[in-house]
PDB file of C-alpha atoms in Angstrom:
ATOM      1  CA  MET K 965     -23.044  -7.684  -3.480  1.00 69.00           C
ATOM      2  CA  THR K 966     -21.978  -4.668  -5.480  1.00 83.00           C
ATOM      3  CA  THR K 967     -21.135  -5.113  -8.807  1.00 93.00           C
ATOM      4  CA  LEU K 968     -18.220  -4.218  -9.815  1.00 97.00           C
ATOM      5  CA  HIS K 969     -17.417  -1.992 -13.063  1.00 98.00           C
ATOM      6  CA  ILE K 970     -13.617  -3.884 -14.825  1.00 98.00           C
ATOM      7  CA  ALA K 971     -12.338  -0.649 -17.063  1.00 98.00           C
ATOM      8  CA  ASP K 972     -12.384  -2.520 -20.787  1.00 98.00           C
ATOM      9  CA  GLU K 973      -8.457  -2.980 -20.555  1.00 98.00           C
ATOM     10  CA  VAL K 974      -8.676  -4.442 -17.125  1.00 98.00           C
ATOM     11  CA  ALA K 975     -11.435  -7.274 -18.397  1.00 98.00           C
ATOM     12  CA  ALA K 976      -9.875  -8.421 -21.148  1.00 98.00           C
ATOM     13  CA  ALA K 977      -6.667  -9.270 -19.401  1.00 98.00           C
ATOM     14  CA  LEU K 978      -8.456 -11.153 -16.749  1.00 98.00           C
ATOM     15  CA  ALA K 979     -10.572 -13.154 -19.591  1.00 97.00           C
ATOM     16  CA  GLU K 980      -6.728 -13.950 -21.354  1.00 97.00           C
ATOM     17  CA  ASN K 981      -5.528 -14.836 -18.900  1.00 95.00           C
ATOM     18  CA  ARG K 982      -2.332 -11.925 -18.785  1.00 97.00           C
ATOM     19  CA  PRO K 983      -1.139 -10.452 -15.380  1.00 98.00           C
ATOM     20  CA  VAL K 984      -3.340  -8.038 -13.914  1.00 98.00           C
ATOM     21  CA  VAL K 985      -2.000  -5.743 -11.054  1.00 98.00           C
ATOM     22  CA  ALA K 986      -4.156  -3.146  -8.769  1.00 98.00           C
ATOM     23  CA  LEU K 987      -3.290   0.023  -6.884  1.00 98.00           C
ATOM     24  CA  GLU K 988      -4.700   1.235  -4.841  1.00 97.00           C
ATOM     25  CA  SER K 989      -5.838   5.456  -5.023  1.00 98.00           C
ATOM     26  CA  THR K 990      -6.405   6.464  -1.610  1.00 94.00           C
ATOM     27  CA  ILE K 991      -2.119   7.441  -1.580  1.00 94.00           C
ATOM     28  CA  LEU K 992      -2.746   9.480  -4.433  1.00 96.00           C
ATOM     29  CA  SER K 993      -5.598  11.842  -3.076  1.00 94.00           C
ATOM     30  CA  HIS K 994      -5.111  11.162   0.377  1.00 90.00           C
ATOM     31  CA  GLY K 995      -0.924  10.203   0.297  1.00 88.00           C
ATOM     32  CA  LEU K 996       0.571  12.149  -2.110  1.00 91.00           C
ATOM     33  CA  PRO K 997      -0.155  16.624  -3.329  1.00 90.00           C
ATOM     34  CA  ALA K 998      -1.841  18.196  -6.448  1.00 93.00           C
ATOM     35  CA  PRO K 999      -0.398  17.768  -9.354  1.00 95.00           C
ATOM     36  CA  ARG K1000       1.638  15.786  -8.092  1.00 95.00           C
ATOM     37  CA  ASN K1001      -0.342  12.646  -7.459  1.00 96.00           C
ATOM     38  CA  LEU K1002      -1.185  12.447 -10.760  1.00 97.00           C
ATOM     39  CA  THR K1003       1.989  11.921 -12.669  1.00 97.00           C
ATOM     40  CA  VAL K1004       2.698   8.979 -10.123  1.00 97.00           C
ATOM     41  CA  ALA K1005      -0.439   7.816 -10.955  1.00 97.00           C
ATOM     42  CA  ALA K1006       0.960   7.801 -14.560  1.00 97.00           C
ATOM     43  CA  ARG K1007       4.165   6.146 -13.466  1.00 98.00           C
ATOM     44  CA  LEU K1008       2.642   3.234 -11.511  1.00 98.00           C
ATOM     45  CA  GLU K1009       0.738   2.718 -14.766  1.00 97.00           C
ATOM     46  CA  LYS K1010       3.361   2.891 -17.042  1.00 98.00           C
ATOM     47  CA  VAL K1011       5.969   0.849 -15.021  1.00 98.00           C
ATOM     48  CA  VAL K1012       2.931  -1.474 -14.700  1.00 98.00           C
ATOM     49  CA  ARG K1013       2.317  -1.313 -18.503  1.00 98.00           C
ATOM     50  CA  GLU K1014       6.948  -1.381 -19.358  1.00 98.00           C
ATOM     51  CA  ALA K1015       6.841  -5.279 -16.917  1.00 98.00           C
ATOM     52  CA  GLY K1016       4.310  -6.915 -19.520  1.00 98.00           C
ATOM     53  CA  ALA K1017       1.251  -6.729 -17.137  1.00 98.00           C
ATOM     54  CA  VAL K1018      -1.987  -5.133 -16.938  1.00 98.00           C
ATOM     55  CA  PRO K1019      -2.099  -1.246 -14.393  1.00 98.00           C
ATOM     56  CA  ALA K1020      -5.581  -1.814 -12.369  1.00 98.00           C
ATOM     57  CA  THR K1021      -6.929   1.566 -10.058  1.00 98.00           C
ATOM     58  CA  ILE K1022      -9.355   0.819  -8.296  1.00 98.00           C
ATOM     59  CA  ALA K1023     -11.546   3.946  -6.462  1.00 98.00           C
ATOM     60  CA  VAL K1024     -15.250   4.028  -5.786  1.00 98.00           C
ATOM     61  CA  LEU K1025     -16.812   6.162  -7.729  1.00 98.00           C
ATOM     62  CA  ASP K1026     -19.979   7.654  -7.065  1.00 97.00           C
ATOM     63  CA  GLY K1027     -20.955   4.570  -5.056  1.00 98.00           C
ATOM     64  CA  VAL K1028     -20.024   2.481  -8.269  1.00 98.00           C
ATOM     65  CA  PRO K1029     -16.210   0.484  -7.484  1.00 98.00           C
ATOM     66  CA  HIS K1030     -14.171   0.793  -9.913  1.00 98.00           C
ATOM     67  CA  VAL K1031     -11.871  -2.151 -11.313  1.00 98.00           C
ATOM     68  CA  GLY K1032      -9.100   0.503 -13.680  1.00 98.00           C
ATOM     69  CA  LEU K1033      -9.707   4.114 -14.727  1.00 98.00           C
ATOM     70  CA  THR K1034      -9.499   6.285 -17.356  1.00 97.00           C
ATOM     71  CA  SER K1035      -7.462   9.677 -17.324  1.00 96.00           C
ATOM     72  CA  ALA K1036     -10.200  11.959 -16.904  1.00 97.00           C
ATOM     73  CA  GLU K1037     -11.238   9.627 -13.425  1.00 97.00           C
ATOM     74  CA  LEU K1038      -7.724   9.508 -11.965  1.00 97.00           C
ATOM     75  CA  ASP K1039      -8.086  13.071 -13.008  1.00 97.00           C
ATOM     76  CA  ARG K1040     -10.873  12.850 -10.791  1.00 97.00           C
ATOM     77  CA  VAL K1041      -9.168  11.088  -8.028  1.00 97.00           C
ATOM     78  CA  CYS K1042      -6.183  13.050  -7.796  1.00 97.00           C
ATOM     79  CA  ASN K1043      -8.458  15.890  -7.439  1.00 95.00           C
ATOM     80  CA  GLN K1044     -11.269  15.205  -6.191  1.00 92.00           C
ATOM     81  CA  GLY K1045     -10.796  17.196  -2.314  1.00 86.00           C
ATOM     82  CA  ASP K1046     -13.612  15.732  -0.969  1.00 87.00           C
ATOM     83  CA  LEU K1047     -12.830  12.194  -1.895  1.00 94.00           C
ATOM     84  CA  VAL K1048     -13.680   9.864   0.971  1.00 95.00           C
ATOM     85  CA  LYS K1049     -10.646   7.633   2.190  1.00 94.00           C
ATOM     86  CA  LEU K1050     -12.636   3.860   2.662  1.00 97.00           C
ATOM     87  CA  SER K1051     -11.681   1.652   4.441  1.00 96.00           C
ATOM     88  CA  LEU K1052     -13.174  -2.668   3.797  1.00 97.00           C
ATOM     89  CA  ARG K1053     -16.329  -1.840   6.398  1.00 97.00           C
ATOM     90  CA  ASP K1054     -16.835   2.318   4.549  1.00 97.00           C
ATOM     91  CA  LEU K1055     -17.529  -0.074   0.867  1.00 98.00           C
ATOM     92  CA  GLY K1056     -20.883  -0.925   1.609  1.00 98.00           C
ATOM     93  CA  PRO K1057     -21.813   3.116   3.008  1.00 98.00           C
ATOM     94  CA  ALA K1058     -20.419   4.108   0.184  1.00 98.00           C
ATOM     95  CA  TYR K1059     -22.231   2.181  -2.315  1.00 98.00           C
ATOM     96  CA  ALA K1060     -25.799   2.566  -1.029  1.00 97.00           C
ATOM     97  CA  LEU K1061     -25.399   6.027  -0.360  1.00 98.00           C
ATOM     98  CA  GLY K1062     -23.933   7.447  -3.364  1.00 97.00           C
ATOM     99  CA  ARG K1063     -20.359   7.881  -1.985  1.00 97.00           C
ATOM    100  CA  SER K1064     -17.111   8.643  -3.997  1.00 98.00           C
ATOM    101  CA  GLY K1065     -13.957   7.377  -2.451  1.00 98.00           C
ATOM    102  CA  ALA K1066     -10.424   6.188  -2.787  1.00 97.00           C
ATOM    103  CA  THR K1067      -9.700   2.103  -1.438  1.00 98.00           C
ATOM    104  CA  THR K1068      -6.489   2.472   1.046  1.00 96.00           C
ATOM    105  CA  VAL K1069      -5.555  -1.595   0.851  1.00 97.00           C
ATOM    106  CA  ALA K1070      -7.755  -3.064   2.672  1.00 97.00           C
ATOM    107  CA  SER K1071     -10.426  -2.723   0.360  1.00 98.00           C
ATOM    108  CA  THR K1072      -8.461  -2.844  -2.365  1.00 98.00           C
ATOM    109  CA  THR K1073      -7.069  -6.282  -1.577  1.00 98.00           C
ATOM    110  CA  ALA K1074     -10.989  -7.000  -1.326  1.00 98.00           C
ATOM    111  CA  LEU K1075     -11.835  -5.145  -4.529  1.00 98.00           C
ATOM    112  CA  ALA K1076      -8.963  -7.400  -6.247  1.00 98.00           C
ATOM    113  CA  HIS K1077      -9.508 -10.188  -5.431  1.00 98.00           C
ATOM    114  CA  GLN K1078     -13.550  -9.764  -6.189  1.00 98.00           C
ATOM    115  CA  ALA K1079     -12.540  -8.553  -9.759  1.00 98.00           C
ATOM    116  CA  GLY K1080      -9.957 -12.143 -10.015  1.00 98.00           C
ATOM    117  CA  ILE K1081      -6.797 -10.090  -9.399  1.00 98.00           C
ATOM    118  CA  ARG K1082      -3.912 -12.315  -7.331  1.00 98.00           C
ATOM    119  CA  VAL K1083      -0.815  -9.402  -7.104  1.00 98.00           C
ATOM    120  CA  PHE K1084      -1.802  -5.646  -5.967  1.00 98.00           C
ATOM    121  CA  ALA K1085       1.594  -3.356  -5.604  1.00 98.00           C
ATOM    122  CA  THR K1086       1.063  -0.190  -2.711  1.00 98.00           C
ATOM    123  CA  GLY K1087       3.102   1.482  -0.867  1.00 96.00           C
ATOM    124  CA  GLY K1088       2.968   0.705   3.044  1.00 95.00           C
ATOM    125  CA  LEU K1089       0.260  -1.511   4.603  1.00 95.00           C
ATOM    126  CA  GLY K1090      -0.944  -1.201   7.907  1.00 93.00           C
ATOM    127  CA  GLY K1091      -0.440  -2.664  11.353  1.00 93.00           C
ATOM    128  CA  VAL K1092      -0.724  -1.902  14.743  1.00 92.00           C
ATOM    129  CA  HIS K1093      -0.117   1.476  16.585  1.00 85.00           C
ATOM    130  CA  ARG K1094       2.010   2.527  19.347  1.00 82.00           C
ATOM    131  CA  GLY K1095      -0.211   1.862  22.568  1.00 81.00           C
ATOM    132  CA  ALA K1096      -2.119  -0.162  20.874  1.00 75.00           C
ATOM    133  CA  ARG K1097      -2.576  -1.742  24.298  1.00 79.00           C
ATOM    134  CA  GLU K1098      -3.986   1.211  24.972  1.00 79.00           C
ATOM    135  CA  THR K1099      -6.521   2.523  22.592  1.00 80.00           C
ATOM    136  CA  TRP K1100      -6.984  -1.386  20.577  1.00 85.00           C
ATOM    137  CA  ASP K1101      -5.433   0.525  17.963  1.00 83.00           C
ATOM    138  CA  VAL K1102      -4.929  -2.082  14.983  1.00 89.00           C
ATOM    139  CA  SER K1103      -5.215  -1.993  10.661  1.00 91.00           C
ATOM    140  CA  ALA K1104      -7.950  -3.512   8.993  1.00 92.00           C
ATOM    141  CA  ASP K1105      -5.508  -4.582   6.519  1.00 94.00           C
ATOM    142  CA  LEU K1106      -4.078  -7.379   8.824  1.00 96.00           C
ATOM    143  CA  ASP K1107      -7.305  -9.069   8.500  1.00 96.00           C
ATOM    144  CA  VAL K1108      -7.672  -8.769   4.694  1.00 96.00           C
ATOM    145  CA  VAL K1109      -4.509 -10.014   4.838  1.00 96.00           C
ATOM    146  CA  ALA K1110      -4.975 -12.838   6.762  1.00 97.00           C
ATOM    147  CA  THR K1111      -8.481 -13.750   4.887  1.00 98.00           C
ATOM    148  CA  THR K1112      -7.531 -12.736   0.991  1.00 98.00           C
ATOM    149  CA  PRO K1113      -5.649 -14.660  -1.196  1.00 98.00           C
ATOM    150  CA  VAL K1114      -3.649 -11.598  -3.280  1.00 98.00           C
ATOM    151  CA  LEU K1115      -0.235 -11.337  -2.890  1.00 98.00           C
ATOM    152  CA  ILE K1116       0.171  -7.248  -1.890  1.00 98.00           C
ATOM    153  CA  VAL K1117       4.323  -5.845  -3.200  1.00 98.00           C
ATOM    154  CA  CYS K1118       4.932  -2.967  -0.455  1.00 98.00           C
ATOM    155  CA  SER K1119       7.509  -1.147   1.731  1.00 98.00           C
ATOM    156  CA  GLY K1120       7.158  -2.671   5.399  1.00 96.00           C
ATOM    157  CA  VAL K1121       5.145  -1.089   7.837  1.00 93.00           C
ATOM    158  CA  LYS K1122       5.933   2.975   8.165  1.00 83.00           C
ATOM    159  CA  SER K1123       7.914   3.743  11.417  1.00 80.00           C
ATOM    160  CA  ILE K1124       5.089   5.611  12.672  1.00 82.00           C
ATOM    161  CA  LEU K1125       4.082   1.851  14.249  1.00 90.00           C
ATOM    162  CA  ASP K1126       4.491  -1.249  16.247  1.00 93.00           C
ATOM    163  CA  MET K1127       6.575  -2.606  14.084  1.00 95.00           C
ATOM    164  CA  GLY K1128       7.526  -5.881  16.424  1.00 96.00           C
ATOM    165  CA  ALA K1129       3.158  -5.979  17.610  1.00 96.00           C
ATOM    166  CA  THR K1130       2.145  -5.323  14.002  1.00 97.00           C
ATOM    167  CA  LEU K1131       5.367  -8.834  12.309  1.00 98.00           C
ATOM    168  CA  GLU K1132       2.877 -10.746  15.415  1.00 97.00           C
ATOM    169  CA  VAL K1133      -0.310 -10.198  14.212  1.00 97.00           C
ATOM    170  CA  LEU K1134       0.783 -11.798  10.786  1.00 98.00           C
ATOM    171  CA  GLU K1135       2.575 -14.617  12.877  1.00 97.00           C
ATOM    172  CA  THR K1136      -0.514 -15.032  14.096  1.00 97.00           C
ATOM    173  CA  ARG K1137      -2.988 -15.023  11.788  1.00 97.00           C
ATOM    174  CA  SER K1138      -0.238 -17.296  10.321  1.00 97.00           C
ATOM    175  CA  VAL K1139       0.515 -14.266   7.190  1.00 98.00           C
ATOM    176  CA  PRO K1140       3.815 -15.892   5.015  1.00 98.00           C
ATOM    177  CA  VAL K1141       5.821 -12.485   5.047  1.00 98.00           C
ATOM    178  CA  VAL K1142       9.426 -12.511   2.348  1.00 98.00           C
ATOM    179  CA  GLY K1143      11.715 -10.060   1.885  1.00 98.00           C
ATOM    180  CA  TYR K1144      12.072  -8.984  -1.501  1.00 98.00           C
ATOM    181  CA  ARG K1145      16.159  -9.626  -1.682  1.00 98.00           C
ATOM    182  CA  THR K1146      16.021  -8.821   2.020  1.00 98.00           C
ATOM    183  CA  SER K1147      16.585 -11.007   5.320  1.00 98.00           C
ATOM    184  CA  ARG K1148      15.248  -7.414   7.118  1.00 98.00           C
ATOM    185  CA  PHE K1149      11.600  -5.744   7.880  1.00 98.00           C
ATOM    186  CA  PRO K1150      11.514  -2.931   5.371  1.00 97.00           C
ATOM    187  CA  ALA K1151      10.716   0.521   7.437  1.00 95.00           C
ATOM    188  CA  PHE K1152       8.784   2.506   4.591  1.00 95.00           C
ATOM    189  CA  TYR K1153      11.233   5.004   4.749  1.00 95.00           C
ATOM    190  CA  ARG K1154      14.103   3.011   5.772  1.00 96.00           C
ATOM    191  CA  ARG K1155      15.811  -0.103   4.165  1.00 97.00           C
ATOM    192  CA  GLU K1156      15.307  -2.218   7.286  1.00 96.00           C
ATOM    193  CA  SER K1157      14.365  -2.284  10.562  1.00 95.00           C
ATOM    194  CA  GLU K1158      15.312  -4.078  14.188  1.00 95.00           C
ATOM    195  CA  PHE K1159      13.024  -7.611  12.831  1.00 97.00           C
ATOM    196  CA  ASP K1160      13.836 -10.181  10.787  1.00 98.00           C
ATOM    197  CA  VAL K1161      11.954 -11.993   8.057  1.00 98.00           C
ATOM    198  CA  PRO K1162      11.196 -14.795   8.133  1.00 97.00           C
ATOM    199  CA  TRP K1163      11.850 -15.977   4.420  1.00 98.00           C
ATOM    200  CA  ARG K1164      13.714 -14.176   1.304  1.00 98.00           C
ATOM    201  CA  VAL K1165      13.205 -14.859  -2.063  1.00 98.00           C
ATOM    202  CA  GLU K1166      16.328 -13.281  -5.433  1.00 98.00           C
ATOM    203  CA  THR K1167      13.574 -13.260  -7.471  1.00 98.00           C
ATOM    204  CA  ALA K1168      10.349 -12.375  -9.205  1.00 98.00           C
ATOM    205  CA  ALA K1169       9.561 -15.880 -10.427  1.00 98.00           C
ATOM    206  CA  GLU K1170      11.025 -17.390  -6.637  1.00 98.00           C
ATOM    207  CA  ALA K1171       7.990 -14.825  -5.270  1.00 98.00           C
ATOM    208  CA  ALA K1172       5.531 -16.154  -7.662  1.00 98.00           C
ATOM    209  CA  ALA K1173       6.284 -19.726  -6.788  1.00 98.00           C
ATOM    210  CA  VAL K1174       5.590 -19.567  -2.645  1.00 98.00           C
ATOM    211  CA  PHE K1175       2.844 -17.451  -2.958  1.00 98.00           C
ATOM    212  CA  ALA K1176       1.362 -20.545  -6.035  1.00 97.00           C
ATOM    213  CA  ALA K1177       2.848 -22.477  -3.329  1.00 97.00           C
ATOM    214  CA  GLY K1178       0.722 -21.537  -0.197  1.00 95.00           C
ATOM    215  CA  GLY K1179      -2.607 -20.410  -1.526  1.00 90.00           C
ATOM    216  CA  ARG K1180      -3.335 -17.605   0.788  1.00 95.00           C
ATOM    217  CA  GLY K1181      -2.720 -13.903   1.480  1.00 97.00           C
ATOM    218  CA  MET K1182       1.363 -12.915   1.221  1.00 98.00           C
ATOM    219  CA  LEU K1183       3.211 -10.247   2.202  1.00 98.00           C
ATOM    220  CA  LEU K1184       6.377  -9.767  -0.559  1.00 98.00           C
ATOM    221  CA  ALA K1185       8.215  -7.405   1.443  1.00 98.00           C
ATOM    222  CA  ASN K1186       9.960  -4.646  -0.865  1.00 98.00           C
ATOM    223  CA  PRO K1187      13.231  -1.860   0.645  1.00 98.00           C
ATOM    224  CA  ILE K1188      13.760   2.013  -1.203  1.00 98.00           C
ATOM    225  CA  PRO K1189      15.812   2.139  -3.610  1.00 98.00           C
ATOM    226  CA  ALA K1190      18.918   2.704  -1.791  1.00 97.00           C
ATOM    227  CA  ALA K1191      19.128   6.012  -3.347  1.00 97.00           C
ATOM    228  CA  PHE K1192      16.567   7.268  -1.514  1.00 97.00           C
ATOM    229  CA  GLU K1193      15.885   5.865   1.842  1.00 96.00           C
ATOM    230  CA  MET K1194      16.453   9.002   4.169  1.00 95.00           C
ATOM    231  CA  ASP K1195      18.748   9.549   6.435  1.00 94.00           C
ATOM    232  CA  THR K1196      18.425   7.968   9.802  1.00 93.00           C
ATOM    233  CA  ALA K1197      18.855  11.492  11.456  1.00 95.00           C
ATOM    234  CA  LEU K1198      16.357  12.704   9.755  1.00 95.00           C
ATOM    235  CA  HIS K1199      14.181   9.975  10.004  1.00 94.00           C
ATOM    236  CA  ASP K1200      14.286   9.929  13.904  1.00 93.00           C
ATOM    237  CA  ARG K1201      14.348  13.691  14.009  1.00 95.00           C
ATOM    238  CA  LEU K1202      10.547  13.996  12.766  1.00 94.00           C
ATOM    239  CA  LEU K1203       9.231   9.998  13.912  1.00 91.00           C
ATOM    240  CA  ALA K1204      10.254  11.680  17.319  1.00 93.00           C
ATOM    241  CA  GLU K1205       8.448  15.887  16.075  1.00 94.00           C
ATOM    242  CA  GLY K1206       5.155  13.878  15.068  1.00 91.00           C
ATOM    243  CA  LEU K1207       4.703  11.664  17.721  1.00 89.00           C
ATOM    244  CA  GLN K1208       5.073  14.215  20.044  1.00 92.00           C
ATOM    245  CA  LYS K1209       2.650  16.789  17.498  1.00 92.00           C
ATOM    246  CA  LEU K1210      -0.422  13.557  17.579  1.00 89.00           C
ATOM    247  CA  VAL K1211      -0.149  13.700  21.860  1.00 88.00           C
ATOM    248  CA  ASP K1212      -0.126  17.526  21.815  1.00 94.00           C
ATOM    249  CA  GLY K1213      -3.457  18.118  19.347  1.00 94.00           C
ATOM    250  CA  ASP K1214      -4.808  14.455  21.331  1.00 90.00           C
ATOM    251  CA  VAL K1215      -4.931  13.156  17.488  1.00 87.00           C
ATOM    252  CA  ARG K1216      -5.763   9.438  17.261  1.00 80.00           C
ATOM    253  CA  GLY K1217      -7.943   6.933  15.198  1.00 74.00           C
ATOM    254  CA  LYS K1218      -7.790   7.092  11.443  1.00 70.00           C
ATOM    255  CA  ASP K1219      -6.640  10.724  11.686  1.00 79.00           C
ATOM    256  CA  VAL K1220      -3.029   9.221  13.371  1.00 79.00           C
ATOM    257  CA  THR K1221      -1.461   8.057   9.538  1.00 77.00           C
ATOM    258  CA  PRO K1222      -2.294  11.526   7.905  1.00 79.00           C
ATOM    259  CA  VAL K1223      -1.389  14.631  10.092  1.00 85.00           C
ATOM    260  CA  LEU K1224       1.682  11.889  10.727  1.00 84.00           C
ATOM    261  CA  LEU K1225       2.540  11.749   6.998  1.00 82.00           C
ATOM    262  CA  GLU K1226       1.673  15.775   6.594  1.00 86.00           C
ATOM    263  CA  HIS K1227       4.788  16.110   9.867  1.00 92.00           C
ATOM    264  CA  PHE K1228       7.043  14.056   7.641  1.00 91.00           C
ATOM    265  CA  HIS K1229       6.160  15.990   4.376  1.00 88.00           C
ATOM    266  CA  THR K1230       6.053  19.350   5.242  1.00 91.00           C
ATOM    267  CA  ALA K1231       9.051  19.436   7.893  1.00 94.00           C
ATOM    268  CA  SER K1232      10.652  17.043   5.616  1.00 94.00           C
ATOM    269  CA  GLU K1233      10.918  19.561   2.763  1.00 91.00           C
ATOM    270  CA  GLY K1234       9.971  17.005  -0.081  1.00 89.00           C
ATOM    271  CA  VAL K1235      12.866  14.235   1.205  1.00 94.00           C
ATOM    272  CA  SER K1236       9.722  11.853   2.274  1.00 93.00           C
ATOM    273  CA  LEU K1237       7.216  13.452  -0.813  1.00 94.00           C
ATOM    274  CA  ASP K1238      10.484  11.311  -3.150  1.00 95.00           C
ATOM    275  CA  ALA K1239      10.519   8.905  -0.925  1.00 95.00           C
ATOM    276  CA  ASN K1240       7.325   8.257  -1.218  1.00 94.00           C
ATOM    277  CA  GLU K1241       6.469   7.656  -4.958  1.00 96.00           C
ATOM    278  CA  GLU K1242      10.324   6.266  -5.330  1.00 97.00           C
ATOM    279  CA  LEU K1243       9.422   3.180  -3.286  1.00 97.00           C
ATOM    280  CA  VAL K1244       5.547   2.910  -4.758  1.00 98.00           C
ATOM    281  CA  VAL K1245       6.767   3.492  -8.112  1.00 98.00           C
ATOM    282  CA  ASN K1246       9.724   0.633  -7.259  1.00 98.00           C
ATOM    283  CA  ASN K1247       6.846  -1.508  -5.478  1.00 98.00           C
ATOM    284  CA  ALA K1248       4.548  -1.436  -8.629  1.00 98.00           C
ATOM    285  CA  SER K1249       7.510  -2.661 -10.570  1.00 98.00           C
ATOM    286  CA  VAL K1250       8.480  -5.661  -8.895  1.00 98.00           C
ATOM    287  CA  ALA K1251       4.293  -6.994  -8.827  1.00 98.00           C
ATOM    288  CA  ALA K1252       3.704  -6.745 -12.407  1.00 98.00           C
ATOM    289  CA  ALA K1253       6.586  -8.734 -12.795  1.00 98.00           C
ATOM    290  CA  VAL K1254       5.810 -11.115 -10.317  1.00 98.00           C
ATOM    291  CA  ALA K1255       2.234 -11.134 -12.604  1.00 98.00           C
ATOM    292  CA  VAL K1256       3.650 -11.940 -15.213  1.00 98.00           C
ATOM    293  CA  GLU K1257       5.626 -15.159 -13.545  1.00 98.00           C
ATOM    294  CA  LEU K1258       2.406 -15.467 -12.216  1.00 96.00           C
ATOM    295  CA  PHE K1259       0.524 -16.454 -15.333  1.00 90.00           C
ATOM    296  CA  ARG K1260       3.775 -17.823 -16.883  1.00 87.00           C
TER     297      ARG K1260
END
């Protein structure tokens, strides 16, 4: 197994048994445009620190997995245009070939666990894609959540996915799905989907207790702040247009999500970008509060 490069601040916090929150880098390199991505990166680390935890943004640079990035390294992740999107299966090739890449939910979760970090904040989880009965297109995120004892704070899954099927897979893999102050599973840009969550907690302390008692990977579903929720009519129109764009362009596999998100970002005139930023910052804040409770 390749040795991790753990930033001094993160290493010190782990050695002293202080709370740390892992953050992914794909949202910075592939999810948000420059220079907004660098602003969001700074905001994420700031809210984690304000809540009393240490941020650890994760990426692979020149074949070396980095847990915690310097400002120069964050700048590189946000502005180096040829960063590869690295899921868990891609880490070995990236290490061996000396490549640089941004980590997804799956790879960030795995690297966080390898470093000894127990809490991870992201935007939305990957899941089962629409039409998966024919394509078998299911995100690696689901397997990694099921097999890695890390608590992941996210705003559910994107509405571009088959939400019902995703929740069924999580249930089959015995992943606890817990709503944070909600009884409905969030739909990323929307606070609620049609699906219920099996468990609900009201506080970070309750979330930490559930995770500590379960001893396995857990999903803490935290809705987007109400002020930034996307209007229903706008959301549904963008989704219908985006799905048609996939059909017209014969877009498949790992290209599906970037194409759909790009359509949301451009056709919503920035509404989806604001929503994306605010939900992930809110998730980082909640994750930090949970991490602090875990280390009490």
